[in-house]
């Protein structure tokens, strides 16, 4: 009998070139060999049993050209049981090197913003990106790349099952909601999507480029938005009465 290959040794494959299952998945995921690595073949909702399985698959993913230059696939950090999911655009240099999202300067600012309202990124949030591999020179991911990676994001959201989704910057809004409005137009607006509360917020990198804190500035607006997020979180947790809507 042929020796089982470890997932890290698996070659990406299509339906007609099946992926061999890791030993532990053989019984619980009989359709493992039908999980498509080609972007031409969709990944249906409900494909993954858990986030670990999704992550294993991302690690060997070749669904788009970003796979060619990655150091690491960047899947998530934070708490898989968190009620807040934060979606960034895509890994930068530090993220690609470390295999974790938002660990560079933008990530440090994101952590500070969360901490300013008492949210602990590792406990209270699950952080991920629209694309899991770094786009060259940090360019915006193409529509093709976003489409190839979108099923992973949708599965992450389904498996984490958050109350609130924070979309950082226009790219993540466009990728998840298909809304092409500019971020300055829609930031701070609650948008209901599939039974969840989504709020577009400024990308932390944008705040790093705009350090002014005066009323009406991007940083000031972010402060309003993150307070609204905390308020909604407490409301949904049932620990504070809803605020009057006027
Ligand atoms: N910017 C993002 O959008 N995501 C990261 O993970 C890092 C920087």
mmCIF file of C-alpha atoms and ligand atoms in Angstrom:
data_model
loop_
_atom_site.group_PDB
_atom_site.id
_atom_site.type_symbol
_atom_site.label_atom_id
_atom_site.label_comp_id
_atom_site.label_asym_id
_atom_site.label_seq_id
_atom_site.Cartn_x
_atom_site.Cartn_y
_atom_site.Cartn_z
ATOM 1 C CA UNK A 1 0.000 0.000 0.000
ATOM 2 C CA UNK A 2 1.325 3.466 -0.892
ATOM 3 C CA UNK A 3 2.458 5.550 2.071
ATOM 4 C CA UNK A 4 0.123 8.464 2.926
ATOM 5 C CA UNK A 5 1.525 11.875 2.038
ATOM 6 C CA UNK A 6 1.467 14.651 4.602
ATOM 7 C CA UNK A 7 -0.671 17.676 3.554
ATOM 8 C CA UNK A 8 2.449 19.776 3.066
ATOM 9 C CA UNK A 9 3.586 17.358 0.384
ATOM 10 C CA UNK A 10 0.328 17.352 -1.498
ATOM 11 C CA UNK A 11 0.267 18.687 -5.005
ATOM 12 C CA UNK A 12 -2.592 21.001 -5.893
ATOM 13 C CA UNK A 13 -5.124 19.214 -8.007
ATOM 14 C CA UNK A 14 -8.394 19.360 -9.905
ATOM 15 C CA UNK A 15 -11.225 16.867 -9.756
ATOM 16 C CA UNK A 16 -9.406 14.631 -12.168
ATOM 17 C CA UNK A 17 -6.179 14.784 -10.175
ATOM 18 C CA UNK A 18 -7.481 14.194 -6.674
ATOM 19 C CA UNK A 19 -5.880 15.471 -3.519
ATOM 20 C CA UNK A 20 -5.049 12.651 -1.185
ATOM 21 C CA UNK A 21 -6.707 13.144 2.192
ATOM 22 C CA UNK A 22 -4.668 13.531 5.351
ATOM 23 C CA UNK A 23 -5.065 10.364 7.443
ATOM 24 C CA UNK A 24 -7.318 12.074 9.996
ATOM 25 C CA UNK A 25 -9.752 13.306 7.355
ATOM 26 C CA UNK A 26 -10.280 10.023 5.560
ATOM 27 C CA UNK A 27 -13.425 8.996 7.376
ATOM 28 C CA UNK A 28 -14.939 12.331 8.234
ATOM 29 C CA UNK A 29 -14.450 14.006 4.868
ATOM 30 C CA UNK A 30 -15.048 11.459 2.136
ATOM 31 C CA UNK A 31 -15.375 14.227 -0.440
ATOM 32 C CA UNK A 32 -11.937 15.616 0.381
ATOM 33 C CA UNK A 33 -10.628 14.557 -2.987
ATOM 34 C CA UNK A 34 -13.256 16.730 -4.619
ATOM 35 C CA UNK A 35 -12.247 19.984 -3.021
ATOM 36 C CA UNK A 36 -11.133 21.998 -6.015
ATOM 37 C CA UNK A 37 -7.902 23.916 -6.080
ATOM 38 C CA UNK A 38 -8.665 25.433 -9.445
ATOM 39 C CA UNK A 39 -10.408 28.810 -9.397
ATOM 40 C CA UNK A 40 -12.583 27.564 -12.253
ATOM 41 C CA UNK A 41 -14.253 25.138 -9.883
ATOM 42 C CA UNK A 42 -16.263 26.686 -7.039
ATOM 43 C CA UNK A 43 -15.857 25.672 -3.411
ATOM 44 C CA UNK A 44 -19.434 25.203 -2.233
ATOM 45 C CA UNK A 45 -20.564 26.590 1.113
ATOM 46 C CA UNK A 46 -20.380 23.935 3.804
ATOM 47 C CA UNK A 47 -17.335 22.256 2.265
ATOM 48 C CA UNK A 48 -15.156 22.490 5.361
ATOM 49 C CA UNK A 49 -15.950 20.736 8.616
ATOM 50 C CA UNK A 50 -13.846 23.165 10.622
ATOM 51 C CA UNK A 51 -11.312 25.953 10.339
ATOM 52 C CA UNK A 52 -8.413 23.567 10.647
ATOM 53 C CA UNK A 53 -9.500 21.744 7.526
ATOM 54 C CA UNK A 54 -9.973 25.033 5.678
ATOM 55 C CA UNK A 55 -6.505 26.137 6.743
ATOM 56 C CA UNK A 56 -4.941 22.884 5.553
ATOM 57 C CA UNK A 57 -6.469 23.445 2.184
ATOM 58 C CA UNK A 58 -5.415 27.096 1.984
ATOM 59 C CA UNK A 59 -1.832 26.008 2.651
ATOM 60 C CA UNK A 60 -1.713 24.063 -0.608
ATOM 61 C CA UNK A 61 -3.964 26.388 -2.578
ATOM 62 C CA UNK A 62 -3.063 27.271 -6.150
ATOM 63 C CA UNK A 63 -6.368 28.870 -7.147
ATOM 64 C CA UNK A 64 -4.692 32.058 -8.366
ATOM 65 C CA UNK A 65 -1.321 33.433 -9.349
ATOM 66 C CA UNK A 66 -0.603 34.930 -5.920
ATOM 67 C CA UNK A 67 0.382 31.428 -4.801
ATOM 68 C CA UNK A 68 3.568 31.589 -6.860
ATOM 69 C CA UNK A 69 5.317 34.247 -4.781
ATOM 70 C CA UNK A 70 4.087 33.664 -1.263
ATOM 71 C CA UNK A 71 6.305 32.812 1.681
ATOM 72 C CA UNK A 72 3.313 31.840 3.803
ATOM 73 C CA UNK A 73 -0.393 31.591 3.263
ATOM 74 C CA UNK A 74 -1.973 33.985 5.770
ATOM 75 C CA UNK A 75 -5.230 32.578 7.066
ATOM 76 C CA UNK A 76 -6.110 34.134 10.412
ATOM 77 C CA UNK A 77 -5.211 35.236 13.891
ATOM 78 C CA UNK A 78 -7.398 35.778 16.932
ATOM 79 C CA UNK A 79 -10.182 33.705 18.366
ATOM 80 C CA UNK A 80 -12.135 31.303 16.087
ATOM 81 C CA UNK A 81 -15.061 31.661 18.515
ATOM 82 C CA UNK A 82 -15.029 35.463 18.509
ATOM 83 C CA UNK A 83 -18.224 37.365 17.786
ATOM 84 C CA UNK A 84 -16.380 39.997 15.747
ATOM 85 C CA UNK A 85 -14.645 39.140 12.471
ATOM 86 C CA UNK A 86 -12.296 41.710 10.958
ATOM 87 C CA UNK A 87 -11.580 41.473 7.237
ATOM 88 C CA UNK A 88 -8.507 43.149 5.764
ATOM 89 C CA UNK A 89 -7.418 43.401 2.148
ATOM 90 C CA UNK A 90 -4.452 41.073 1.897
ATOM 91 C CA UNK A 91 -1.154 40.232 3.584
ATOM 92 C CA UNK A 92 1.716 42.698 3.408
ATOM 93 C CA UNK A 93 5.407 41.912 3.726
ATOM 94 C CA UNK A 94 5.400 41.225 7.475
ATOM 95 C CA UNK A 95 2.270 39.126 7.256
ATOM 96 C CA UNK A 96 3.718 37.081 4.392
ATOM 97 C CA UNK A 97 6.887 36.463 6.408
ATOM 98 C CA UNK A 98 5.116 35.548 9.642
ATOM 99 C CA UNK A 99 2.038 33.819 8.222
ATOM 100 C CA UNK A 100 -0.312 35.966 10.330
ATOM 101 C CA UNK A 101 -2.613 38.829 9.316
ATOM 102 C CA UNK A 102 -2.177 42.402 10.518
ATOM 103 C CA UNK A 103 1.128 42.007 12.336
ATOM 104 C CA UNK A 104 2.924 44.991 10.761
ATOM 105 C CA UNK A 105 2.373 48.690 11.446
ATOM 106 C CA UNK A 106 -1.266 48.587 10.284
ATOM 107 C CA UNK A 107 -1.903 45.651 12.583
ATOM 108 C CA UNK A 108 -0.351 47.406 15.549
ATOM 109 C CA UNK A 109 -2.642 50.354 14.950
ATOM 110 C CA UNK A 110 -5.629 48.034 14.531
ATOM 111 C CA UNK A 111 -4.835 46.420 17.896
ATOM 112 C CA UNK A 112 -4.607 49.865 19.521
ATOM 113 C CA UNK A 113 -7.957 50.908 18.056
ATOM 114 C CA UNK A 114 -9.597 47.766 19.422
ATOM 115 C CA UNK A 115 -7.929 48.168 22.805
ATOM 116 C CA UNK A 116 -9.204 51.764 23.017
ATOM 117 C CA UNK A 117 -12.716 50.357 23.558
ATOM 118 C CA UNK A 118 -11.611 47.394 25.660
ATOM 119 C CA UNK A 119 -11.591 44.807 22.870
ATOM 120 C CA UNK A 120 -8.747 42.313 22.955
ATOM 121 C CA UNK A 121 -7.831 41.315 19.365
ATOM 122 C CA UNK A 122 -6.808 37.797 20.376
ATOM 123 C CA UNK A 123 -9.858 37.168 22.567
ATOM 124 C CA UNK A 124 -12.654 39.215 21.032
ATOM 125 C CA UNK A 125 -11.895 39.142 17.316
ATOM 126 C CA UNK A 126 -11.034 36.781 14.490
ATOM 127 C CA UNK A 127 -8.872 38.574 11.925
ATOM 128 C CA UNK A 128 -8.475 37.534 8.291
ATOM 129 C CA UNK A 129 -8.118 38.953 4.798
ATOM 130 C CA UNK A 130 -9.899 38.985 1.455
ATOM 131 C CA UNK A 131 -6.902 37.266 -0.167
ATOM 132 C CA UNK A 132 -4.702 34.869 1.758
ATOM 133 C CA UNK A 133 -1.488 35.428 -0.219
ATOM 134 C CA UNK A 134 0.480 38.638 -0.585
ATOM 135 C CA UNK A 135 -0.107 40.613 -3.788
ATOM 136 C CA UNK A 136 3.228 41.760 -5.310
ATOM 137 C CA UNK A 137 4.333 45.169 -3.972
ATOM 138 C CA UNK A 138 1.160 45.282 -1.875
ATOM 139 C CA UNK A 139 -0.970 46.134 -4.867
ATOM 140 C CA UNK A 140 -4.736 45.852 -4.588
ATOM 141 C CA UNK A 141 -5.838 42.278 -5.363
ATOM 142 C CA UNK A 142 -7.472 41.848 -8.761
ATOM 143 C CA UNK A 143 -11.117 40.843 -9.078
ATOM 144 C CA UNK A 144 -9.950 37.419 -10.274
ATOM 145 C CA UNK A 145 -7.776 36.947 -7.184
ATOM 146 C CA UNK A 146 -10.571 38.069 -4.886
ATOM 147 C CA UNK A 147 -13.039 35.735 -6.582
ATOM 148 C CA UNK A 148 -10.633 32.803 -6.295
ATOM 149 C CA UNK A 149 -10.187 33.403 -2.563
ATOM 150 C CA UNK A 150 -13.761 34.458 -1.706
ATOM 151 C CA UNK A 151 -15.024 30.944 -0.921
ATOM 152 C CA UNK A 152 -12.412 30.688 1.845
ATOM 153 C CA UNK A 153 -13.572 33.971 3.336
ATOM 154 C CA UNK A 154 -17.213 32.884 3.166
ATOM 155 C CA UNK A 155 -16.344 29.607 4.841
ATOM 156 C CA UNK A 156 -14.361 31.399 7.546
ATOM 157 C CA UNK A 157 -17.380 33.568 8.254
ATOM 158 C CA UNK A 158 -19.749 30.585 8.277
ATOM 159 C CA UNK A 159 -17.519 28.612 10.648
ATOM 160 C CA UNK A 160 -16.704 31.463 13.028
ATOM 161 C CA UNK A 161 -20.337 32.612 12.904
ATOM 162 C CA UNK A 162 -19.809 36.189 14.116
ATOM 163 C CA UNK A 163 -22.434 38.770 15.043
ATOM 164 C CA UNK A 164 -20.379 41.618 13.617
ATOM 165 C CA UNK A 165 -18.065 41.907 10.613
ATOM 166 C CA UNK A 166 -15.735 44.878 10.284
ATOM 167 C CA UNK A 167 -14.630 45.509 6.727
ATOM 168 C CA UNK A 168 -11.421 47.503 6.588
ATOM 169 C CA UNK A 169 -11.245 49.598 3.454
ATOM 170 C CA UNK A 170 -13.062 49.584 0.134
ATOM 171 C CA UNK A 171 -11.515 46.342 -1.128
ATOM 172 C CA UNK A 172 -12.954 44.200 1.621
ATOM 173 C CA UNK A 173 -16.347 45.910 1.279
ATOM 174 C CA UNK A 174 -16.326 45.230 -2.453
ATOM 175 C CA UNK A 175 -15.190 41.646 -2.050
ATOM 176 C CA UNK A 176 -17.733 40.634 0.573
ATOM 177 C CA UNK A 177 -20.761 42.806 -0.143
ATOM 178 C CA UNK A 178 -20.145 43.687 -3.796
ATOM 179 C CA UNK A 179 -20.661 47.344 -2.814
ATOM 180 C CA UNK A 180 -18.429 49.573 -4.917
ATOM 181 C CA UNK A 181 -18.978 52.825 -3.035
ATOM 182 C CA UNK A 182 -15.896 54.607 -1.730
ATOM 183 C CA UNK A 183 -14.981 53.987 1.888
ATOM 184 C CA UNK A 184 -15.481 57.625 2.942
ATOM 185 C CA UNK A 185 -19.117 57.304 1.744
ATOM 186 C CA UNK A 186 -19.991 54.150 3.641
ATOM 187 C CA UNK A 187 -17.710 53.947 6.668
ATOM 188 C CA UNK A 188 -19.616 53.848 9.906
ATOM 189 C CA UNK A 189 -22.792 52.557 8.253
ATOM 190 C CA UNK A 190 -24.312 49.333 9.558
ATOM 191 C CA UNK A 191 -25.151 47.023 6.669
ATOM 192 C CA UNK A 192 -27.041 43.820 7.331
ATOM 193 C CA UNK A 193 -25.727 40.877 5.365
ATOM 194 C CA UNK A 194 -26.803 37.280 5.809
ATOM 195 C CA UNK A 195 -28.099 37.978 9.292
ATOM 196 C CA UNK A 196 -24.884 39.663 10.409
ATOM 197 C CA UNK A 197 -24.045 43.278 11.157
ATOM 198 C CA UNK A 198 -21.324 44.583 8.855
ATOM 199 C CA UNK A 199 -19.585 47.901 9.272
ATOM 200 C CA UNK A 200 -17.138 49.305 6.721
ATOM 201 C CA UNK A 201 -14.324 51.146 8.501
ATOM 202 C CA UNK A 202 -11.185 52.897 7.321
ATOM 203 C CA UNK A 203 -8.206 50.668 6.689
ATOM 204 C CA UNK A 204 -5.567 51.248 9.396
ATOM 205 C CA UNK A 205 -2.962 51.917 6.674
ATOM 206 C CA UNK A 206 -5.071 54.891 5.588
ATOM 207 C CA UNK A 207 -5.047 56.192 9.157
ATOM 208 C CA UNK A 208 -1.267 55.850 9.280
ATOM 209 C CA UNK A 209 -1.093 58.125 6.245
ATOM 210 C CA UNK A 210 -3.555 60.580 7.843
ATOM 211 C CA UNK A 211 -2.459 61.078 11.437
ATOM 212 C CA UNK A 212 -4.541 64.219 12.130
ATOM 213 C CA UNK A 213 -6.994 63.707 15.023
ATOM 214 C CA UNK A 214 -9.107 66.832 14.622
ATOM 215 C CA UNK A 215 -12.914 66.423 14.615
ATOM 216 C CA UNK A 216 -13.992 65.167 11.198
ATOM 217 C CA UNK A 217 -10.558 63.698 10.388
ATOM 218 C CA UNK A 218 -10.266 59.981 9.451
ATOM 219 C CA UNK A 219 -8.831 59.120 12.902
ATOM 220 C CA UNK A 220 -11.616 60.969 14.654
ATOM 221 C CA UNK A 221 -14.195 59.185 12.480
ATOM 222 C CA UNK A 222 -12.600 55.848 13.295
ATOM 223 C CA UNK A 223 -12.971 56.664 16.984
ATOM 224 C CA UNK A 224 -16.696 57.251 16.435
ATOM 225 C CA UNK A 225 -16.988 54.003 14.467
ATOM 226 C CA UNK A 226 -15.183 51.800 16.949
ATOM 227 C CA UNK A 227 -17.325 53.147 19.774
ATOM 228 C CA UNK A 228 -20.433 52.289 17.734
ATOM 229 C CA UNK A 229 -19.012 48.795 17.216
ATOM 230 C CA UNK A 230 -18.465 48.332 20.936
ATOM 231 C CA UNK A 231 -21.978 49.564 21.635
ATOM 232 C CA UNK A 232 -23.478 47.104 19.126
ATOM 233 C CA UNK A 233 -21.356 44.289 20.545
ATOM 234 C CA UNK A 234 -22.627 44.954 24.053
ATOM 235 C CA UNK A 235 -26.196 45.228 22.798
ATOM 236 C CA UNK A 236 -25.972 41.918 20.970
ATOM 237 C CA UNK A 237 -24.389 40.308 24.009
ATOM 238 C CA UNK A 238 -27.374 41.570 25.988
ATOM 239 C CA UNK A 239 -25.250 43.469 28.451
ATOM 240 C CA UNK A 240 -26.541 46.932 27.658
ATOM 241 C CA UNK A 241 -29.980 48.247 26.644
ATOM 242 C CA UNK A 242 -30.201 49.411 23.024
ATOM 243 C CA UNK A 243 -29.660 53.116 22.477
ATOM 244 C CA UNK A 244 -32.614 55.119 21.140
ATOM 245 C CA UNK A 245 -32.383 55.335 17.380
ATOM 246 C CA UNK A 246 -32.511 59.121 16.882
HETATM 247 N N1 LIG B 1 -3.189 45.033 5.478
HETATM 248 C C1 LIG B 1 -4.219 44.176 5.328
HETATM 249 O O1 LIG B 1 -5.231 44.506 4.708
HETATM 250 N N2 LIG B 1 -4.109 42.973 5.866
HETATM 251 C C2 LIG B 1 -3.050 42.580 6.547
HETATM 252 O O2 LIG B 1 -3.029 41.443 7.004
HETATM 253 C C3 LIG B 1 -1.992 43.492 6.697
HETATM 254 C C4 LIG B 1 -2.073 44.709 6.158
#
